[in-house]
PDB file of C-alpha atoms and ligand atoms in Angstrom:
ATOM      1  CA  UNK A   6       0.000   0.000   0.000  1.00  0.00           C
ATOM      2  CA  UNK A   7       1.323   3.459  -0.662  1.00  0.00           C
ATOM      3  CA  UNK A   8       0.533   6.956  -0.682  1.00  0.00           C
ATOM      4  CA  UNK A   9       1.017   9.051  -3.808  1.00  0.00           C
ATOM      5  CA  UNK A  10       3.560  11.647  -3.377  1.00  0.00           C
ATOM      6  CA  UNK A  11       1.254  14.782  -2.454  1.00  0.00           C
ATOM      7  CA  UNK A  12      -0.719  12.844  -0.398  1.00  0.00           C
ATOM      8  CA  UNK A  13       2.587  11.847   1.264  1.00  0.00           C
ATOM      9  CA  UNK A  14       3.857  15.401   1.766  1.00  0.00           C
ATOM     10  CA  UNK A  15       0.887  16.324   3.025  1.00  0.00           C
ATOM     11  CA  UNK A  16       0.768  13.669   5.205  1.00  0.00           C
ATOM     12  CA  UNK A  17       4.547  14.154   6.602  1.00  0.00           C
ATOM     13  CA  UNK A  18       3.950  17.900   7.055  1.00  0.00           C
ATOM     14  CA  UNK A  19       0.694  16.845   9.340  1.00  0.00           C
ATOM     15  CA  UNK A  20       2.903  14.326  11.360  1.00  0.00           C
ATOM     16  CA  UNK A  21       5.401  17.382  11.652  1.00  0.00           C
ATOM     17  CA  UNK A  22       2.607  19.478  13.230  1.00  0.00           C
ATOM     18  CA  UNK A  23       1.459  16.865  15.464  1.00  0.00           C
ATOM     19  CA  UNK A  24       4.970  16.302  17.047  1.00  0.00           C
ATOM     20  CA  UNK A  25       5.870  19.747  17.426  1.00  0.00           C
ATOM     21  CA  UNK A  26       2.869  20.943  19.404  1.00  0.00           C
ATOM     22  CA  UNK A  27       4.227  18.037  21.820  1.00  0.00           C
ATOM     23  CA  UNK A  28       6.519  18.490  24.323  1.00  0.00           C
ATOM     24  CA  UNK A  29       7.209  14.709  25.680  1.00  0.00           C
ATOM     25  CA  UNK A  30       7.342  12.266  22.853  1.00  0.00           C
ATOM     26  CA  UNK A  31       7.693   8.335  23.556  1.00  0.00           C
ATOM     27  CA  UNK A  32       8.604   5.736  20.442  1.00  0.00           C
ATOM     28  CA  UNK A  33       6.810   2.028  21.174  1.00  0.00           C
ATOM     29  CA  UNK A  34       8.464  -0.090  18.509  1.00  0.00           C
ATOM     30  CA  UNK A  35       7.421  -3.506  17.347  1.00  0.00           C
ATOM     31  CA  UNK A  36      10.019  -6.152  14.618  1.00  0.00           C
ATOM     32  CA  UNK A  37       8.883  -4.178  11.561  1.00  0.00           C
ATOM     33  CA  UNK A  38      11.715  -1.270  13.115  1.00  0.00           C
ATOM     34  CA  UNK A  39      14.397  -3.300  12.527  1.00  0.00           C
ATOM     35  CA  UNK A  40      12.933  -5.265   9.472  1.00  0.00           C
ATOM     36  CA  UNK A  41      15.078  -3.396   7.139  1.00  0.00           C
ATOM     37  CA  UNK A  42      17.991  -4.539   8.643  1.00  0.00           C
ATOM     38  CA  UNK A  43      16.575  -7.998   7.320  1.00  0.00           C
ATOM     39  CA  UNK A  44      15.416  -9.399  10.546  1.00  0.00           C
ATOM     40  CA  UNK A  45      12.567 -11.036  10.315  1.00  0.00           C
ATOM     41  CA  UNK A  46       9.282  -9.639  11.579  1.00  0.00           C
ATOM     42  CA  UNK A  47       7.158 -12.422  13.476  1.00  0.00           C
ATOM     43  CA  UNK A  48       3.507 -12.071  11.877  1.00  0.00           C
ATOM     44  CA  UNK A  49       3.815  -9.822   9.135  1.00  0.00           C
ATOM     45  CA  UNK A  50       1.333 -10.877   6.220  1.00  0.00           C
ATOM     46  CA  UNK A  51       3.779  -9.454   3.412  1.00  0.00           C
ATOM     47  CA  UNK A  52       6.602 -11.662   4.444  1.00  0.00           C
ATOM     48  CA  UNK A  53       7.986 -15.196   5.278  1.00  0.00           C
ATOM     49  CA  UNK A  54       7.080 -14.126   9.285  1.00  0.00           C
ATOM     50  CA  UNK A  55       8.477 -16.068  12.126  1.00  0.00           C
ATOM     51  CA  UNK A  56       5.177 -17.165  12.900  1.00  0.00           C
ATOM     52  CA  UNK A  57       4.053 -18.551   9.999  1.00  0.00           C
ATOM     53  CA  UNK A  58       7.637 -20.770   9.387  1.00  0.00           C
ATOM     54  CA  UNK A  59       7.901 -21.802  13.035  1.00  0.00           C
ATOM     55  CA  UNK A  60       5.779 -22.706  15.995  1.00  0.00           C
ATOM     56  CA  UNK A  61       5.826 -20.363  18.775  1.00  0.00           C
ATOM     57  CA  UNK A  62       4.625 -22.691  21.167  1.00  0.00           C
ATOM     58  CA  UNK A  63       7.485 -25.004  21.050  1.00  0.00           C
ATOM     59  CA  UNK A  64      10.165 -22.197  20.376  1.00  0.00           C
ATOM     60  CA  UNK A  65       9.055 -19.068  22.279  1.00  0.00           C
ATOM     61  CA  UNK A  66       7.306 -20.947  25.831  1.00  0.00           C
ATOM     62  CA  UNK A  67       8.656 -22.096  28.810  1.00  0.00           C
ATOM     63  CA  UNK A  68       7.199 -25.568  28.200  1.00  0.00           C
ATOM     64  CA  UNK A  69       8.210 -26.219  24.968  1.00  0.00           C
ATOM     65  CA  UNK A  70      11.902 -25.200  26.086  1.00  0.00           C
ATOM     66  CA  UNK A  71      11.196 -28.079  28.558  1.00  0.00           C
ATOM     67  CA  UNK A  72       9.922 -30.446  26.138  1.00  0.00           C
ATOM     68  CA  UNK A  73      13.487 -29.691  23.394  1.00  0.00           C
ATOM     69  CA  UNK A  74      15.933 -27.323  24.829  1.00  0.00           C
ATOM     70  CA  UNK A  75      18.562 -27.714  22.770  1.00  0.00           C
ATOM     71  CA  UNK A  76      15.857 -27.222  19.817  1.00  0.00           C
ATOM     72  CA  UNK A  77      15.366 -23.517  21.373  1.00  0.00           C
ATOM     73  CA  UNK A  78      18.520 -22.250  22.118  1.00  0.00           C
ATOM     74  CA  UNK A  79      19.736 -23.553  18.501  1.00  0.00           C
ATOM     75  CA  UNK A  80      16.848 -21.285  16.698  1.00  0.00           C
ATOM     76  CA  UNK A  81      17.575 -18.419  19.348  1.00  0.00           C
ATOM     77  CA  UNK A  82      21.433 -18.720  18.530  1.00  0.00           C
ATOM     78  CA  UNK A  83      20.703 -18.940  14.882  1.00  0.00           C
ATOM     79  CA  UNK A  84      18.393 -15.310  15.431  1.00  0.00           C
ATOM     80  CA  UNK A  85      21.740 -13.739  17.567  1.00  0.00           C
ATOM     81  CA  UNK A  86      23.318 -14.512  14.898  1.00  0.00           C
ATOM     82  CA  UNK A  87      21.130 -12.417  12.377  1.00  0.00           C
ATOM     83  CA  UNK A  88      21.267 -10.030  14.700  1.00  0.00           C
ATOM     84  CA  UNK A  89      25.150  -9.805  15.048  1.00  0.00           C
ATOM     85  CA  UNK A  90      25.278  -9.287  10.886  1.00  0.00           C
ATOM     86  CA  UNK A  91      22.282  -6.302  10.849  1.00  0.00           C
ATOM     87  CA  UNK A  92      23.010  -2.959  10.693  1.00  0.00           C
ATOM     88  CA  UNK A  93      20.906  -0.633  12.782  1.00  0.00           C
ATOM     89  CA  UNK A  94      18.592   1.092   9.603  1.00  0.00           C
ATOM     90  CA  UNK A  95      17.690   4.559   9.178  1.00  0.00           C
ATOM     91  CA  UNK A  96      14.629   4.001  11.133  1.00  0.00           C
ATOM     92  CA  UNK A  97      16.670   3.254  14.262  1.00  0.00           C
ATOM     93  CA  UNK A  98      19.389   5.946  13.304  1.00  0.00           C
ATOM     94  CA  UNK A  99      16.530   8.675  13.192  1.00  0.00           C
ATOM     95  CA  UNK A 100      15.177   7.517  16.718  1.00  0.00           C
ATOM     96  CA  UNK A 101      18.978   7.653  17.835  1.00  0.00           C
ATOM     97  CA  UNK A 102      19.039  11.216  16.701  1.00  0.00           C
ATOM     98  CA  UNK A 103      16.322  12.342  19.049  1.00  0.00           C
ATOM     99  CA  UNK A 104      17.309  11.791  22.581  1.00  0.00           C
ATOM    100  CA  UNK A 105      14.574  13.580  23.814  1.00  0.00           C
ATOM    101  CA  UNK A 106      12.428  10.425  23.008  1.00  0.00           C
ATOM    102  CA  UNK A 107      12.412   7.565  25.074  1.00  0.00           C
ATOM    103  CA  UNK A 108      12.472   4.129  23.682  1.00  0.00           C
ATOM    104  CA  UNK A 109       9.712   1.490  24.736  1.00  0.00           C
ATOM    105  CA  UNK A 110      10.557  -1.549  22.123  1.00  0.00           C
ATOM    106  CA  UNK A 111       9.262  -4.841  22.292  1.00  0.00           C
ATOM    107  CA  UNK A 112      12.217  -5.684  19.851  1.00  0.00           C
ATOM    108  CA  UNK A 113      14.901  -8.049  21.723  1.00  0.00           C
ATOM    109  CA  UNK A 114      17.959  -6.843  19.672  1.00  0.00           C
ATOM    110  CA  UNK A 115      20.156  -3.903  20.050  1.00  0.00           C
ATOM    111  CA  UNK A 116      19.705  -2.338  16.964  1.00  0.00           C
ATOM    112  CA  UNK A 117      18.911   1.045  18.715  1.00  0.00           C
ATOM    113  CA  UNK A 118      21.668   0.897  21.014  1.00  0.00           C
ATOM    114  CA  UNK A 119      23.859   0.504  18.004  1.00  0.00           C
ATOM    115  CA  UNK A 120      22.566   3.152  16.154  1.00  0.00           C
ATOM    116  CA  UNK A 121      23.176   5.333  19.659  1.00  0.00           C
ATOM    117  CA  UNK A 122      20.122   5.721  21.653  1.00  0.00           C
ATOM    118  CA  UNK A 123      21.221   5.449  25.592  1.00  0.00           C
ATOM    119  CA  UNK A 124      20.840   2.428  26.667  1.00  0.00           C
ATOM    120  CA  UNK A 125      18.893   3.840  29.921  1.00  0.00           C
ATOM    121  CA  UNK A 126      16.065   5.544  27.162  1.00  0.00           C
ATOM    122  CA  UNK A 127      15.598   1.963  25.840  1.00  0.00           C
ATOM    123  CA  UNK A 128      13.121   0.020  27.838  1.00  0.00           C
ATOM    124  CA  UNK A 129      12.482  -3.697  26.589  1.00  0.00           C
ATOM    125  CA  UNK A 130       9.496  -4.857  27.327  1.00  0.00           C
ATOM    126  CA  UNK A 131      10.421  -8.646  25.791  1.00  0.00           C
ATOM    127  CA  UNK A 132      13.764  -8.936  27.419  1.00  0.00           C
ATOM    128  CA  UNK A 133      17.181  -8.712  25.709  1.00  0.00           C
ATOM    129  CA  UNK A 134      18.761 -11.420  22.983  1.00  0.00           C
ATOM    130  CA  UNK A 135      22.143 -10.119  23.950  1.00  0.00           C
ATOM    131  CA  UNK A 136      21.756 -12.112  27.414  1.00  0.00           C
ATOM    132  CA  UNK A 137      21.438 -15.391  29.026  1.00  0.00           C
ATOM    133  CA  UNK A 138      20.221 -15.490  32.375  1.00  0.00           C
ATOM    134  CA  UNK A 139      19.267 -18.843  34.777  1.00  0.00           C
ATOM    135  CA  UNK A 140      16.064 -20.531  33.730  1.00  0.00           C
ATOM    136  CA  UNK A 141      15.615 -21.161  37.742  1.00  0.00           C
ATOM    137  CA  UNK A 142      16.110 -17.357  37.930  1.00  0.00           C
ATOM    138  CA  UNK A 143      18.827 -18.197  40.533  1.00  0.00           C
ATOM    139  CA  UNK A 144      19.919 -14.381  39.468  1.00  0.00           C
ATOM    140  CA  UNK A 145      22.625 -15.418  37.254  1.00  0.00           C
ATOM    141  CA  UNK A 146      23.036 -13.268  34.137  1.00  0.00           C
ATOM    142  CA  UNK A 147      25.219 -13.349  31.027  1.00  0.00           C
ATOM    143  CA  UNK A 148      25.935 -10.857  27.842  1.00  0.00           C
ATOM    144  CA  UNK A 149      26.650 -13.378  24.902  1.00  0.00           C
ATOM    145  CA  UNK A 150      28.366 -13.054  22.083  1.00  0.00           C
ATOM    146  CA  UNK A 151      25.618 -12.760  19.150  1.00  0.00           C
ATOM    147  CA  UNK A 152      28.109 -13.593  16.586  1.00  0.00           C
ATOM    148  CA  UNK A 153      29.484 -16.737  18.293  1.00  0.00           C
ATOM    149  CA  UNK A 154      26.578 -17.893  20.744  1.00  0.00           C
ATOM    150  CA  UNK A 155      27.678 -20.575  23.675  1.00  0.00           C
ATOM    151  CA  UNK A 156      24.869 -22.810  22.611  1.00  0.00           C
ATOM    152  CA  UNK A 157      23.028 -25.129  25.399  1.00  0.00           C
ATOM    153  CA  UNK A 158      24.735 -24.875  28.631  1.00  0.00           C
ATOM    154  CA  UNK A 159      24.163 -24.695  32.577  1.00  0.00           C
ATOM    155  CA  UNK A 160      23.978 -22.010  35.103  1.00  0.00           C
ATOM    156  CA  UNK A 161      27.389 -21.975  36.978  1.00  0.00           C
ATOM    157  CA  UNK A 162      25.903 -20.955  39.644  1.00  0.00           C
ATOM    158  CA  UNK A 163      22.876 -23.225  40.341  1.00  0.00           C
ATOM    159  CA  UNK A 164      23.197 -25.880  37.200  1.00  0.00           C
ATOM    160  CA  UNK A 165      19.938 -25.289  36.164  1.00  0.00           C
ATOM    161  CA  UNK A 166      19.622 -24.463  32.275  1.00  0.00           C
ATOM    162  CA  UNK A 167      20.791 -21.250  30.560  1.00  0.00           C
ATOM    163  CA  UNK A 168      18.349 -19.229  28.272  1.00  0.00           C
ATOM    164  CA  UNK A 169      18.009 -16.436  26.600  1.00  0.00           C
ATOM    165  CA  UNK A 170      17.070 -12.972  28.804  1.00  0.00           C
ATOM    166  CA  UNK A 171      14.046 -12.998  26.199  1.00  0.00           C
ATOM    167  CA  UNK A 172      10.120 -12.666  27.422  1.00  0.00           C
ATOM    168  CA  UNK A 173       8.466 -16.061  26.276  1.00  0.00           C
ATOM    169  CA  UNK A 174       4.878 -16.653  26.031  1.00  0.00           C
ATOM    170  CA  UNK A 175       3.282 -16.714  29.481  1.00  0.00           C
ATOM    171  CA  UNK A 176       5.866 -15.100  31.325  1.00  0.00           C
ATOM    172  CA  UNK A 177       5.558 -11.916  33.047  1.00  0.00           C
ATOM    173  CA  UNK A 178       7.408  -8.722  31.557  1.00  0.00           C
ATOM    174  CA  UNK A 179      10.618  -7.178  33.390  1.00  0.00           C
ATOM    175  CA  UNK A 180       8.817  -5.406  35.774  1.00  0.00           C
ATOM    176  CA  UNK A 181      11.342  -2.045  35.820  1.00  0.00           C
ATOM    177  CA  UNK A 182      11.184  -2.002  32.323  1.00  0.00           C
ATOM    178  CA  UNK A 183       7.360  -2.114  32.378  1.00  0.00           C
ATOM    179  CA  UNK A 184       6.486  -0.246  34.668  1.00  0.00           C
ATOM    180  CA  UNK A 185       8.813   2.465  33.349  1.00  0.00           C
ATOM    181  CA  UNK A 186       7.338   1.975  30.296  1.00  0.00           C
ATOM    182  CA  UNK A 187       3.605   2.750  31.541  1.00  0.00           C
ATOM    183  CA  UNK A 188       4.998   5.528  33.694  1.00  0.00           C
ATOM    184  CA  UNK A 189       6.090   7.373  30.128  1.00  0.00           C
ATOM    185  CA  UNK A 190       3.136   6.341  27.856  1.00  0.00           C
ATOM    186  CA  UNK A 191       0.422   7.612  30.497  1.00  0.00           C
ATOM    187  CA  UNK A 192       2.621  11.183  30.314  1.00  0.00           C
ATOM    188  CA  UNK A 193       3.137  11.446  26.937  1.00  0.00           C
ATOM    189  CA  UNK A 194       2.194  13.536  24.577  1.00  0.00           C
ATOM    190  CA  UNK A 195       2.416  11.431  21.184  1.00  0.00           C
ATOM    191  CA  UNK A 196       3.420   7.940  20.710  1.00  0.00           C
ATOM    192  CA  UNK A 197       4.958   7.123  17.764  1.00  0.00           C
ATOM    193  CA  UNK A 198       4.137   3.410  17.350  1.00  0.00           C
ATOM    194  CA  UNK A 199       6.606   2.248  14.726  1.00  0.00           C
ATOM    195  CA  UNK A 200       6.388  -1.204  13.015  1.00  0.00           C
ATOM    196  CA  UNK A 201       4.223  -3.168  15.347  1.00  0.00           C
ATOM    197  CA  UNK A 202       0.862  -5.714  14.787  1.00  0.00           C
ATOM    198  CA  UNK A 203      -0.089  -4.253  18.157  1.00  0.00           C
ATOM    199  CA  UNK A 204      -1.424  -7.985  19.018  1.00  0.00           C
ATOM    200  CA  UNK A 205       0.371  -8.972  22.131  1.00  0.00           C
ATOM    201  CA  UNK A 206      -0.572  -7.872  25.564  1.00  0.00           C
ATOM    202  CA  UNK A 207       0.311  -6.298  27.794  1.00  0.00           C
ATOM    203  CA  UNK A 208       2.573  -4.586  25.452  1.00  0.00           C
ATOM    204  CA  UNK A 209       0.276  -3.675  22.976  1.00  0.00           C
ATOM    205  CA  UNK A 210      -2.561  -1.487  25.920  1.00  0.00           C
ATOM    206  CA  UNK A 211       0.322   0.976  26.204  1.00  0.00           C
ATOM    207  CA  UNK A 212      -1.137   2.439  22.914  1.00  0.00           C
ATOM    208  CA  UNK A 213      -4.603   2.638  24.876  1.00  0.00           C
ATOM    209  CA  UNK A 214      -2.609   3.914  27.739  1.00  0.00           C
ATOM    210  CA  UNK A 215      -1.811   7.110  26.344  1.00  0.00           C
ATOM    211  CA  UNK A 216      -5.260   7.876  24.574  1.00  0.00           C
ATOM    212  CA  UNK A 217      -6.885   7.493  27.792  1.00  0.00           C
ATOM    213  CA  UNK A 218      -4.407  10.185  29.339  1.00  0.00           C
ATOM    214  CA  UNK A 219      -5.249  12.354  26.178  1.00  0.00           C
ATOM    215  CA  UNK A 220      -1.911  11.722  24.373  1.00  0.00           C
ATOM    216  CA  UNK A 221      -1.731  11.463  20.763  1.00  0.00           C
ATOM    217  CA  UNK A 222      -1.142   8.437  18.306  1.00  0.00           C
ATOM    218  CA  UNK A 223       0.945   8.512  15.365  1.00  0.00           C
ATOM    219  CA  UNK A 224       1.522   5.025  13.573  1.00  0.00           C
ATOM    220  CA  UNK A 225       3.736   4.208  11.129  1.00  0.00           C
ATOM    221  CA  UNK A 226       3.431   1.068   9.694  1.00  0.00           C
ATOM    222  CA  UNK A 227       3.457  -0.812   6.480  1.00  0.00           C
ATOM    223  CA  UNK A 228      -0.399  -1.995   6.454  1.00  0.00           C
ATOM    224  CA  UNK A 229      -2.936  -1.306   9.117  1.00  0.00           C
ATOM    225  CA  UNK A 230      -2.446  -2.880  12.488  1.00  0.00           C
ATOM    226  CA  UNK A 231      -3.939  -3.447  15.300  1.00  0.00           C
ATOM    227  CA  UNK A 232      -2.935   0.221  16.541  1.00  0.00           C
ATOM    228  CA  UNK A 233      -4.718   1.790  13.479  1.00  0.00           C
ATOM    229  CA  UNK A 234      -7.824   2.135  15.101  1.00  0.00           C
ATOM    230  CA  UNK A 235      -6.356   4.034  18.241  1.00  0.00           C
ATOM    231  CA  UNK A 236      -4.235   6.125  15.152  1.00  0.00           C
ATOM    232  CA  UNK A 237      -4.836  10.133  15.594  1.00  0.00           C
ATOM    233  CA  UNK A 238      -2.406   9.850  12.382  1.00  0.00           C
ATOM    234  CA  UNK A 239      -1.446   6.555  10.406  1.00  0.00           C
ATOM    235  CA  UNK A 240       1.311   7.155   8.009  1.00  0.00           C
ATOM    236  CA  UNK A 241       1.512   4.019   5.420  1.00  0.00           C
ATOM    237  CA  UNK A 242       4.846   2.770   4.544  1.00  0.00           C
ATOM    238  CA  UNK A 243       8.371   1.870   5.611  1.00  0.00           C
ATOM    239  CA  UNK A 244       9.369   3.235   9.033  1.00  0.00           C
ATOM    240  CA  UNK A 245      13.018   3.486   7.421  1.00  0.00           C
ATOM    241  CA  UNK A 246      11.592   5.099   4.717  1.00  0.00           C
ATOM    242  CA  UNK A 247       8.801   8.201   6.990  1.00  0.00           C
ATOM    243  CA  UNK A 248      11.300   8.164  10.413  1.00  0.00           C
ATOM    244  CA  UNK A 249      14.279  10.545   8.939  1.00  0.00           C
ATOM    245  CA  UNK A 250      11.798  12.904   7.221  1.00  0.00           C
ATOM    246  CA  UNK A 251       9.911  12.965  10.167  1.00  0.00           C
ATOM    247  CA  UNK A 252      12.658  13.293  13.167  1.00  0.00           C
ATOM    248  CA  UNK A 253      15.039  15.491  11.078  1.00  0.00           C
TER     249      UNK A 253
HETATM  250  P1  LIG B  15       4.839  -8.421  14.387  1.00  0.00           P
HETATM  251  O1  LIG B  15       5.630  -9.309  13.491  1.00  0.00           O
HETATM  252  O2  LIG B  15       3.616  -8.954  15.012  1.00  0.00           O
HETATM  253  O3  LIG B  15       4.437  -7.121  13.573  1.00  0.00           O
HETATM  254  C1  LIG B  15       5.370  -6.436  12.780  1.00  0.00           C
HETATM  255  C2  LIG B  15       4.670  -5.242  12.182  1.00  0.00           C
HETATM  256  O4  LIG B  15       5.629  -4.465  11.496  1.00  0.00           O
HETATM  257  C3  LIG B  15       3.570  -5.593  11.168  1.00  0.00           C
HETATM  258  O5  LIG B  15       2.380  -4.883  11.512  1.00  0.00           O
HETATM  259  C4  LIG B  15       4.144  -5.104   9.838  1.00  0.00           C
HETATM  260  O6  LIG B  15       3.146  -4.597   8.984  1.00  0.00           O
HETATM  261  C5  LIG B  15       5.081  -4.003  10.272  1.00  0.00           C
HETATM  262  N1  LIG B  15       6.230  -3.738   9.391  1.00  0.00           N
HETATM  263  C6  LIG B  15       6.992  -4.618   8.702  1.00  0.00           C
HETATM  264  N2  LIG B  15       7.985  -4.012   8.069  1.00  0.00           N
HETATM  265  C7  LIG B  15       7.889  -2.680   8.368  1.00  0.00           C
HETATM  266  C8  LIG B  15       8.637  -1.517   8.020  1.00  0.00           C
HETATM  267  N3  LIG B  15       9.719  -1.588   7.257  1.00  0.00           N
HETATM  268  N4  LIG B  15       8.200  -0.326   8.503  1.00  0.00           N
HETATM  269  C9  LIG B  15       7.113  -0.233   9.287  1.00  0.00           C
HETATM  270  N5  LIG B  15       6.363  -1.307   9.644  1.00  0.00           N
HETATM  271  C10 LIG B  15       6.745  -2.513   9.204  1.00  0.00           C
HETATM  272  O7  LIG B  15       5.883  -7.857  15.464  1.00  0.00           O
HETATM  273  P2  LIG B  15       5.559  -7.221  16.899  1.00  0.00           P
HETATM  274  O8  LIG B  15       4.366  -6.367  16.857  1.00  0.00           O
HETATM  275  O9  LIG B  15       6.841  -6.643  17.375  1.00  0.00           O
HETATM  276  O10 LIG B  15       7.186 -11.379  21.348  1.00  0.00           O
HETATM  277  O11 LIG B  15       5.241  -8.525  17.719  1.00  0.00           O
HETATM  278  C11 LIG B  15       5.049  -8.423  19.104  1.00  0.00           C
HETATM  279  C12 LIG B  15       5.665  -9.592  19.811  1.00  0.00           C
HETATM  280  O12 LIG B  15       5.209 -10.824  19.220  1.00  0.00           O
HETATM  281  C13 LIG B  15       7.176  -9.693  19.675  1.00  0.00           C
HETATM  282  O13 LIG B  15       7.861  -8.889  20.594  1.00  0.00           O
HETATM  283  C14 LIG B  15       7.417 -11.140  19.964  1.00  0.00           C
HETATM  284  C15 LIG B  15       6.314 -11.758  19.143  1.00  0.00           C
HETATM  285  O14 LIG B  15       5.881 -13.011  19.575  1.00  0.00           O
HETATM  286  C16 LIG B  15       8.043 -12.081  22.069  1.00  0.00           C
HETATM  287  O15 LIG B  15       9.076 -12.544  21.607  1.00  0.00           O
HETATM  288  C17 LIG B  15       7.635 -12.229  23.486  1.00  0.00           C
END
């Protein structure tokens, strides 16, 4: 879907207006930010999405991590590694540019630290890739090396199994990064929701979250999402593509 090019200015001078009547402005990212770095997105329906190759159940839950663990951390290793060979994109270096606005991703790489954003304006709501931490939460915690990741291993300090510091399905969120993250969307005056289905919860009610405090929504997105609806604006297209136009 795209927007012919006077509807686009028109558009981008609109989204311009928007931000600068707004004095506190808070990003809430989903995969398609960094999907022009090539990672893949998870249920994107213009693409081969995570979701629709593999089974999140078995690869993204605590109980399918019991069931095959090495089966987990080799598809989690195999996505660090995807990870160490992307490039942060000009969506993430236009968000780096702007550190008045604080970073609530549900994106597990470190794409935006790369590109420069601070990494104490970048709360992640699904954990970090670039960990491992003790399944038994015995408080053991690792950074890995994305390009060469340790593989299946135990917990030196409790020799229960190592896993990735990611959020799997049925597990609670980190709760400083969440509840720093509702503490900014309730005061802010636009989120920019950037690349995300805005299908999983609790993530996905910050959008909500700021409406109900009278903050504005700007999406950008390459189809309508789950956030459109909530959308005071809803810019069509690549975020890699509106984000430097917009931030500059
Ligand atoms: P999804 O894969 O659900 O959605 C990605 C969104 O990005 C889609 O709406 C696409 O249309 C959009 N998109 C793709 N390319 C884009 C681009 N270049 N510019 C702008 N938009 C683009 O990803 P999330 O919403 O992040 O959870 O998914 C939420 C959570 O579901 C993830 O954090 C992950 C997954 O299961 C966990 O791992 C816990």
């Amino acid at each position: 879907m795209t927007q012919s090019l006077s509807n686009r200015q028109a558009a981008l001078e609109q989204a311009r207006g928007l931000l600068a009547q707004c004095e506190k402005i808070v990003c809430f990212s989903g995969a398609g930010l960094s999907a022009e770095s090539g990672i893949s997105t998870f249920r994107d329906t213009e693409t081969d999405a995570l979701w629709s190759r593999y089974d999140p159940t078995k690869l993204a839950s605590p109980e399918g991590f019991a069931e095959d663990p090495k089966l987990v951390i080799d598809w989690y290793d195999w996505r660090r590694q995807a990870i160490a060979n992307a490039e942060p994109n000009a969506a993430h270096i236009a968000l780096a540019g702007r550190p008045d606005i604080i970073q609530v991703t549900q994106n597990v790489d470190d794409l935006l630290e790369r590109a420069g954003c601070k990494a104490e304006s970048v709360f992640h709501l699904h954990g970090n890739i670039t960990h491992d931490r003790c399944h038994a939460r015995c408080g053991y915690q690792q950074k890995v090396d994305l390009g060469s990741p340790p593989g299946l291993r135990s917990c030196p300090m409790c020799n229960a199994p190592l896993r990735p510091a990611v959020v799997w399905f049925g597990e609670t969120l980190p709760q400083w990064a969440w509840q720093q993250s509702e503490q900014h969307c309730r005061t802010a005056d636009c989120l920019l929701v950037i690349g995300t289905s805005a299908s999983v919860y609790p993530a996905a009610g910050l959008i909500q979250l700021t409406k109900t405090y009278g903050g504005k929504v700007l999406v950008i997105n390459t189809q309508p999402s789950g956030a459109s609806a909530l959308a005071d604006m809803e810019l069509i297209g690549p975020c890699g593509e509106w984000l430097p136009q917009l931030l500059s």
